[in-house]
Amino acid sequence: MDALSDVLRVVRLTGGVFLHAEFSAPWCIAARVGSEHCAPALGPASHLIIYHYVVQGELCLRVEGEAGDVLALEAGEVVLLPRNDLHLIGSDIDLPPVLGGDIIQPPKDGGLFSIRHGGNGACTRMVCGFLGCDSAEGNPVISTLPPVLKLGLGESGAAEWIRSTFQYAAEEVAAGRPGSETVLAKLSELLFVETVRRYVETLPQGQTGWLAGLRDTHVARALALMHHDIARPWTVDELGREVGLSRSALADRFIRLIGTPPMHYLATWRMQVAMQKLRNTSASLAQVAEVSTPAQRSSPF
């Protein structure tokens, strides 16, 4: 099992779609999604990752409190907000914003929330959805993502297939056709994984962090080994032999990229897995400990 797949498995992503919005220029809204807008599909998830898919037209987006350029989006593009930060979206985000919560309309006949807002100018339609997960705190992927991720029109390969299929499903949702919400919910999980992969590929040289570690052959292999068998009493010596590095070379490279020694990382991940099992299964503490901890204590370095 590769480390990214394992981390996303443990975080238990649940996709959903909650809003169809239609705007006409000029317009600007301030938005942060509340869990009440994602029920009942959300379940017990404690963290929300939000996405906006532009079905028609174009818009600008800026995360409040974050320095950086305004992000421009056009039809067929999708943006994800891994931290569900307060953000401005609109035809002109220098306009005084309207709070999204003040103009959202409740679902009719079990459908989606909706928004119709703006002036008499160019039309923009979008579908908004979410990915719920158990917790972002301490998760090496969710907690290290930037505030905004974009999957654009120029992507190819798997990203293009997901984007084009997503476009079809989003248009079906916007048209109110039954069954399309379920398709879009499942596609949103694929969309998130592919967007993270694309983000990893574009990280600059010298970047550090867990995701940057996936681009280093030796560190990625060490991560995969630990995630594949977390109960094994790993040592840095053994990991080094498996990945083709000396003990000290692996430890140095791991600390430089991941920010913590390999065995400290493994201990933390074991705790993450144990908490997930206790929260989401009927296993007892003793049963969880049996499958999540090594038979003997390994070196902390």
Tab-separated table of C-alpha atoms in Angstrom:
chain	number	residue	atom	x	y	z
A	1	MET	CA	0.000	0.000	0.000
A	2	ASP	CA	1.367	3.437	-0.886
A	3	ALA	CA	1.435	5.957	1.963
A	4	LEU	CA	-0.942	8.475	0.339
A	5	SER	CA	-3.649	5.854	-0.160
A	6	ASP	CA	-3.275	4.686	3.435
A	7	VAL	CA	-3.517	8.196	4.871
A	8	LEU	CA	-6.638	8.955	2.835
A	9	ARG	CA	-8.162	5.608	3.825
A	10	VAL	CA	-7.728	6.346	7.512
A	11	VAL	CA	-9.131	9.858	7.197
A	12	ARG	CA	-12.379	8.358	5.742
A	13	LEU	CA	-13.342	10.875	3.063
A	14	THR	CA	-17.066	11.185	2.366
A	15	GLY	CA	-18.116	13.216	-0.649
A	16	GLY	CA	-21.334	15.112	-1.180
A	17	VAL	CA	-22.949	17.992	-3.017
A	18	PHE	CA	-25.145	20.545	-1.273
A	19	LEU	CA	-25.643	23.683	-3.377
A	20	HIS	CA	-26.531	24.844	-6.865
A	21	ALA	CA	-25.903	28.574	-7.295
A	22	GLU	CA	-26.703	31.012	-10.087
A	23	PHE	CA	-25.215	34.504	-10.071
A	24	SER	CA	-25.403	37.474	-12.402
A	25	ALA	CA	-22.818	40.250	-12.466
A	26	PRO	CA	-22.038	42.250	-10.493
A	27	TRP	CA	-21.885	40.063	-7.407
A	28	CYS	CA	-19.646	39.154	-4.473
A	29	ILE	CA	-20.306	36.863	-1.528
A	30	ALA	CA	-18.351	35.806	1.558
A	31	ALA	CA	-18.648	32.095	2.239
A	32	ARG	CA	-17.705	29.444	4.741
A	33	VAL	CA	-19.734	26.255	4.731
A	34	GLY	CA	-21.435	25.074	7.915
A	35	SER	CA	-21.987	21.409	8.705
A	36	GLU	CA	-25.751	22.009	8.726
A	37	HIS	CA	-25.644	22.533	4.961
A	38	CYS	CA	-24.042	19.115	4.450
A	39	ALA	CA	-26.388	16.997	6.560
A	40	PRO	CA	-27.523	14.266	6.418
A	41	ALA	CA	-24.862	13.082	3.951
A	42	LEU	CA	-22.075	14.401	6.169
A	43	GLY	CA	-22.523	11.946	9.027
A	44	PRO	CA	-20.101	12.284	11.954
A	45	ALA	CA	-17.307	14.013	9.973
A	46	SER	CA	-15.572	16.731	11.979
A	47	HIS	CA	-13.724	18.513	9.157
A	48	LEU	CA	-14.946	19.873	5.830
A	49	ILE	CA	-13.076	20.280	2.561
A	50	ILE	CA	-15.124	22.463	0.238
A	51	TYR	CA	-15.134	22.570	-3.542
A	52	HIS	CA	-16.729	24.864	-6.119
A	53	TYR	CA	-17.223	23.674	-9.684
A	54	VAL	CA	-17.962	26.318	-12.324
A	55	VAL	CA	-20.650	25.018	-14.686
A	56	GLN	CA	-21.059	28.242	-16.685
A	57	GLY	CA	-19.369	31.634	-16.777
A	58	GLU	CA	-16.432	32.767	-14.680
A	59	LEU	CA	-15.599	34.073	-11.217
A	60	CYS	CA	-12.787	35.237	-8.958
A	61	LEU	CA	-11.882	33.787	-5.556
A	62	ARG	CA	-9.680	34.939	-2.689
A	63	VAL	CA	-9.196	33.329	0.714
A	64	GLU	CA	-9.524	35.890	3.483
A	65	GLY	CA	-6.378	36.413	5.546
A	66	GLU	CA	-4.118	34.811	2.934
A	67	ALA	CA	-1.598	36.819	0.969
A	68	GLY	CA	-1.498	36.018	-2.712
A	69	ASP	CA	-3.113	36.590	-6.053
A	70	VAL	CA	-6.809	36.432	-6.764
A	71	LEU	CA	-7.680	33.089	-8.344
A	72	ALA	CA	-9.640	33.258	-11.603
A	73	LEU	CA	-11.925	30.356	-12.521
A	74	GLU	CA	-13.873	29.654	-15.691
A	75	ALA	CA	-16.392	27.052	-16.814
A	76	GLY	CA	-15.067	23.508	-16.387
A	77	GLU	CA	-12.658	24.354	-13.565
A	78	VAL	CA	-12.879	23.346	-9.937
A	79	VAL	CA	-11.310	24.767	-6.796
A	80	LEU	CA	-10.942	23.008	-3.446
A	81	LEU	CA	-10.565	24.674	-0.054
A	82	PRO	CA	-8.989	22.042	2.232
A	83	ARG	CA	-9.456	24.133	5.413
A	84	ASN	CA	-12.945	25.495	4.664
A	85	ASP	CA	-11.550	28.995	5.165
A	86	LEU	CA	-13.706	32.084	4.830
A	87	HIS	CA	-13.389	33.171	1.205
A	88	LEU	CA	-14.706	35.744	-1.219
A	89	ILE	CA	-16.096	34.732	-4.590
A	90	GLY	CA	-17.681	36.942	-7.191
A	91	SER	CA	-17.532	38.700	-10.508
A	92	ASP	CA	-15.678	41.466	-8.645
A	93	ILE	CA	-14.370	40.638	-5.186
A	94	ASP	CA	-13.639	44.306	-4.452
A	95	LEU	CA	-17.387	44.819	-4.085
A	96	PRO	CA	-18.883	44.798	-0.564
A	97	PRO	CA	-19.619	41.094	-0.006
A	98	VAL	CA	-22.973	39.605	0.917
A	99	LEU	CA	-22.838	36.762	3.435
A	100	GLY	CA	-23.590	33.483	1.702
A	101	GLY	CA	-25.592	32.305	4.687
A	102	ASP	CA	-27.983	35.256	4.285
A	103	ILE	CA	-29.014	34.405	0.728
A	104	ILE	CA	-28.950	30.609	0.658
A	105	GLN	CA	-32.357	29.014	0.140
A	106	PRO	CA	-33.353	25.723	1.801
A	107	PRO	CA	-33.874	22.575	-0.284
A	108	LYS	CA	-37.206	21.894	-1.941
A	109	ASP	CA	-38.534	18.343	-2.151
A	110	GLY	CA	-35.306	16.874	-0.806
A	111	GLY	CA	-33.082	18.610	-3.341
A	112	LEU	CA	-30.121	20.930	-2.926
A	113	PHE	CA	-29.722	24.271	-1.220
A	114	SER	CA	-29.775	27.042	-3.806
A	115	ILE	CA	-28.674	30.636	-4.363
A	116	ARG	CA	-29.848	33.141	-6.965
A	117	HIS	CA	-28.130	36.471	-6.560
A	118	GLY	CA	-26.652	39.446	-8.382
A	119	GLY	CA	-27.480	42.135	-10.909
A	120	ASN	CA	-28.437	41.905	-14.569
A	121	GLY	CA	-25.044	41.081	-16.074
A	122	ALA	CA	-23.219	37.957	-17.216
A	123	CYS	CA	-24.432	34.685	-15.688
A	124	THR	CA	-22.272	32.319	-13.651
A	125	ARG	CA	-23.549	28.940	-12.463
A	126	MET	CA	-21.715	26.648	-10.090
A	127	VAL	CA	-22.208	23.521	-8.036
A	128	CYS	CA	-20.736	23.386	-4.538
A	129	GLY	CA	-19.883	20.249	-2.627
A	130	PHE	CA	-17.836	18.924	0.242
A	131	LEU	CA	-15.578	16.167	1.394
A	132	GLY	CA	-16.043	15.316	5.042
A	133	CYS	CA	-13.363	13.556	7.048
A	134	ASP	CA	-12.942	12.356	10.608
A	135	SER	CA	-10.246	14.855	11.536
A	136	ALA	CA	-7.667	17.071	9.887
A	137	GLU	CA	-5.589	17.565	13.007
A	138	GLY	CA	-2.415	15.525	12.806
A	139	ASN	CA	-3.281	14.020	9.425
A	140	PRO	CA	-0.128	14.338	7.312
A	141	VAL	CA	-2.052	15.122	4.105
A	142	ILE	CA	-5.024	17.250	5.147
A	143	SER	CA	-3.100	19.349	7.666
A	144	THR	CA	-0.324	20.264	5.209
A	145	LEU	CA	-2.340	21.219	2.127
A	146	PRO	CA	-2.441	24.876	1.045
A	147	PRO	CA	-5.646	26.893	1.572
A	148	VAL	CA	-6.636	26.591	-2.115
A	149	LEU	CA	-6.128	23.874	-4.747
A	150	LYS	CA	-7.238	24.223	-8.359
A	151	LEU	CA	-7.766	21.589	-11.042
A	152	GLY	CA	-7.835	23.438	-14.336
A	153	LEU	CA	-8.773	22.952	-17.949
A	154	GLY	CA	-5.260	22.144	-19.105
A	155	GLU	CA	-4.893	18.910	-17.115
A	156	SER	CA	-4.444	15.631	-18.984
A	157	GLY	CA	-4.626	11.905	-18.323
A	158	ALA	CA	-6.616	10.779	-15.287
A	159	ALA	CA	-7.244	14.374	-14.244
A	160	GLU	CA	-8.923	15.141	-17.575
A	161	TRP	CA	-11.119	12.043	-17.356
A	162	ILE	CA	-12.226	12.933	-13.843
A	163	ARG	CA	-12.769	16.577	-14.747
A	164	SER	CA	-14.830	15.822	-17.856
A	165	THR	CA	-16.950	13.230	-16.035
A	166	PHE	CA	-17.352	15.645	-13.151
A	167	GLN	CA	-18.494	18.311	-15.608
A	168	TYR	CA	-21.220	16.035	-16.951
A	169	ALA	CA	-22.450	15.137	-13.457
A	170	ALA	CA	-22.381	18.777	-12.325
A	171	GLU	CA	-24.467	19.828	-15.299
A	172	GLU	CA	-26.941	17.062	-14.457
A	173	VAL	CA	-27.133	18.351	-10.867
A	174	ALA	CA	-27.614	21.922	-12.072
A	175	ALA	CA	-30.483	20.713	-14.274
A	176	GLY	CA	-32.100	18.975	-11.293
A	177	ARG	CA	-31.998	15.472	-12.785
A	178	PRO	CA	-32.495	12.700	-10.178
A	179	GLY	CA	-29.583	10.468	-9.209
A	180	SER	CA	-26.907	12.885	-10.353
A	181	GLU	CA	-26.056	13.992	-6.785
A	182	THR	CA	-24.919	10.476	-5.850
A	183	VAL	CA	-22.649	10.278	-8.895
A	184	LEU	CA	-21.140	13.670	-8.157
A	185	ALA	CA	-20.562	12.734	-4.504
A	186	LYS	CA	-18.447	9.724	-5.501
A	187	LEU	CA	-16.610	11.656	-8.182
A	188	SER	CA	-15.673	14.352	-5.672
A	189	GLU	CA	-13.617	11.810	-3.722
A	190	LEU	CA	-11.689	10.882	-6.894
A	191	LEU	CA	-11.346	14.553	-7.712
A	192	PHE	CA	-9.706	15.290	-4.369
A	193	VAL	CA	-7.191	12.457	-4.665
A	194	GLU	CA	-6.222	13.462	-8.199
A	195	THR	CA	-5.896	17.123	-7.211
A	196	VAL	CA	-3.553	16.189	-4.357
A	197	ARG	CA	-1.458	14.089	-6.734
A	198	ARG	CA	-1.203	16.982	-9.165
A	199	TYR	CA	-0.216	19.300	-6.333
A	200	VAL	CA	2.593	16.945	-5.291
A	201	GLU	CA	3.897	16.890	-8.865
A	202	THR	CA	4.105	20.689	-8.975
A	203	LEU	CA	5.907	21.207	-5.657
A	204	PRO	CA	9.112	23.196	-6.186
A	205	GLN	CA	12.535	21.678	-5.613
A	206	GLY	CA	13.609	22.172	-2.008
A	207	GLN	CA	10.042	22.012	-0.694
A	208	THR	CA	9.718	20.150	2.589
A	209	GLY	CA	6.788	18.417	4.270
A	210	TRP	CA	5.009	15.077	4.101
A	211	LEU	CA	3.778	15.535	0.539
A	212	ALA	CA	7.231	16.590	-0.623
A	213	GLY	CA	8.531	13.369	0.931
A	214	LEU	CA	6.456	11.386	-1.576
A	215	ARG	CA	8.669	12.708	-4.378
A	216	ASP	CA	11.840	11.395	-2.748
A	217	THR	CA	12.343	7.776	-3.788
A	218	HIS	CA	13.899	6.633	-0.516
A	219	VAL	CA	11.605	8.520	1.856
A	220	ALA	CA	8.505	7.502	-0.124
A	221	ARG	CA	9.607	3.858	0.054
A	222	ALA	CA	10.205	4.103	3.807
A	223	LEU	CA	6.763	5.672	4.282
A	224	ALA	CA	5.143	2.940	2.193
A	225	LEU	CA	6.852	0.201	4.220
A	226	MET	CA	5.751	1.652	7.554
A	227	HIS	CA	2.190	2.247	6.380
A	228	HIS	CA	1.975	-1.249	4.921
A	229	ASP	CA	2.804	-2.907	8.262
A	230	ILE	CA	2.481	-0.475	11.167
A	231	ALA	CA	2.567	-3.207	13.804
A	232	ARG	CA	5.965	-4.472	12.695
A	233	PRO	CA	8.779	-3.506	15.114
A	234	TRP	CA	10.605	-1.385	12.572
A	235	THR	CA	14.015	0.135	13.233
A	236	VAL	CA	15.777	2.776	11.173
A	237	ASP	CA	18.509	0.229	10.414
A	238	GLU	CA	15.941	-2.153	8.915
A	239	LEU	CA	14.197	0.600	6.946
A	240	GLY	CA	17.554	1.785	5.647
A	241	ARG	CA	18.410	-1.682	4.363
A	242	GLU	CA	15.022	-1.936	2.652
A	243	VAL	CA	15.354	1.418	0.862
A	244	GLY	CA	19.067	1.202	0.087
A	245	LEU	CA	20.435	3.842	2.459
A	246	SER	CA	22.500	3.784	5.627
A	247	ARG	CA	20.748	4.352	8.930
A	248	SER	CA	22.106	7.886	9.274
A	249	ALA	CA	21.445	8.838	5.625
A	250	LEU	CA	17.797	7.754	5.845
A	251	ALA	CA	17.283	9.473	9.196
A	252	ASP	CA	18.805	12.728	7.917
A	253	ARG	CA	16.781	12.685	4.703
A	254	PHE	CA	13.554	11.773	6.528
A	255	ILE	CA	13.981	14.537	9.124
A	256	ARG	CA	14.826	17.120	6.464
A	257	LEU	CA	11.715	16.366	4.413
A	258	ILE	CA	9.120	15.134	6.918
A	259	GLY	CA	10.338	17.161	9.892
A	260	THR	CA	10.513	14.318	12.408
A	261	PRO	CA	12.590	11.107	12.865
A	262	PRO	CA	11.174	7.962	11.219
A	263	MET	CA	10.285	6.182	14.451
A	264	HIS	CA	8.601	9.271	15.893
A	265	TYR	CA	6.568	9.533	12.721
A	266	LEU	CA	5.607	5.856	12.954
A	267	ALA	CA	4.527	6.204	16.596
A	268	THR	CA	2.347	9.193	15.730
A	269	TRP	CA	0.755	7.378	12.814
A	270	ARG	CA	0.018	4.352	14.997
A	271	MET	CA	-1.895	6.670	17.319
A	272	GLN	CA	-3.846	8.105	14.374
A	273	VAL	CA	-4.840	4.620	13.219
A	274	ALA	CA	-5.749	3.531	16.744
A	275	MET	CA	-7.998	6.584	17.254
A	276	GLN	CA	-9.719	5.940	13.931
A	277	LYS	CA	-10.399	2.309	14.865
A	278	LEU	CA	-11.739	3.233	18.298
A	279	ARG	CA	-13.975	5.927	16.806
A	280	ASN	CA	-15.362	3.964	13.882
A	281	THR	CA	-15.350	0.282	14.837
A	282	SER	CA	-16.580	-1.830	17.722
A	283	ALA	CA	-13.061	-3.045	18.525
A	284	SER	CA	-11.967	-2.825	22.145
A	285	LEU	CA	-8.921	-0.886	23.288
A	286	ALA	CA	-7.025	-4.172	23.759
A	287	GLN	CA	-7.906	-5.324	20.229
A	288	VAL	CA	-6.825	-2.025	18.708
A	289	ALA	CA	-3.565	-2.092	20.659
A	290	GLU	CA	-2.849	-5.617	19.458
A	291	VAL	CA	-2.977	-4.687	15.757
A	292	SER	CA	-1.555	-1.153	16.017
A	293	THR	CA	1.516	-1.576	18.199
A	294	PRO	CA	4.741	-3.519	17.672
A	295	ALA	CA	5.688	-6.623	19.581
A	296	GLN	CA	8.813	-4.948	20.887
A	297	ARG	CA	9.930	-1.355	21.375
A	298	SER	CA	11.926	0.088	18.493
A	299	SER	CA	14.544	2.825	18.580
A	300	PRO	CA	13.059	6.329	18.828
A	301	PHE	CA	15.674	7.663	16.357
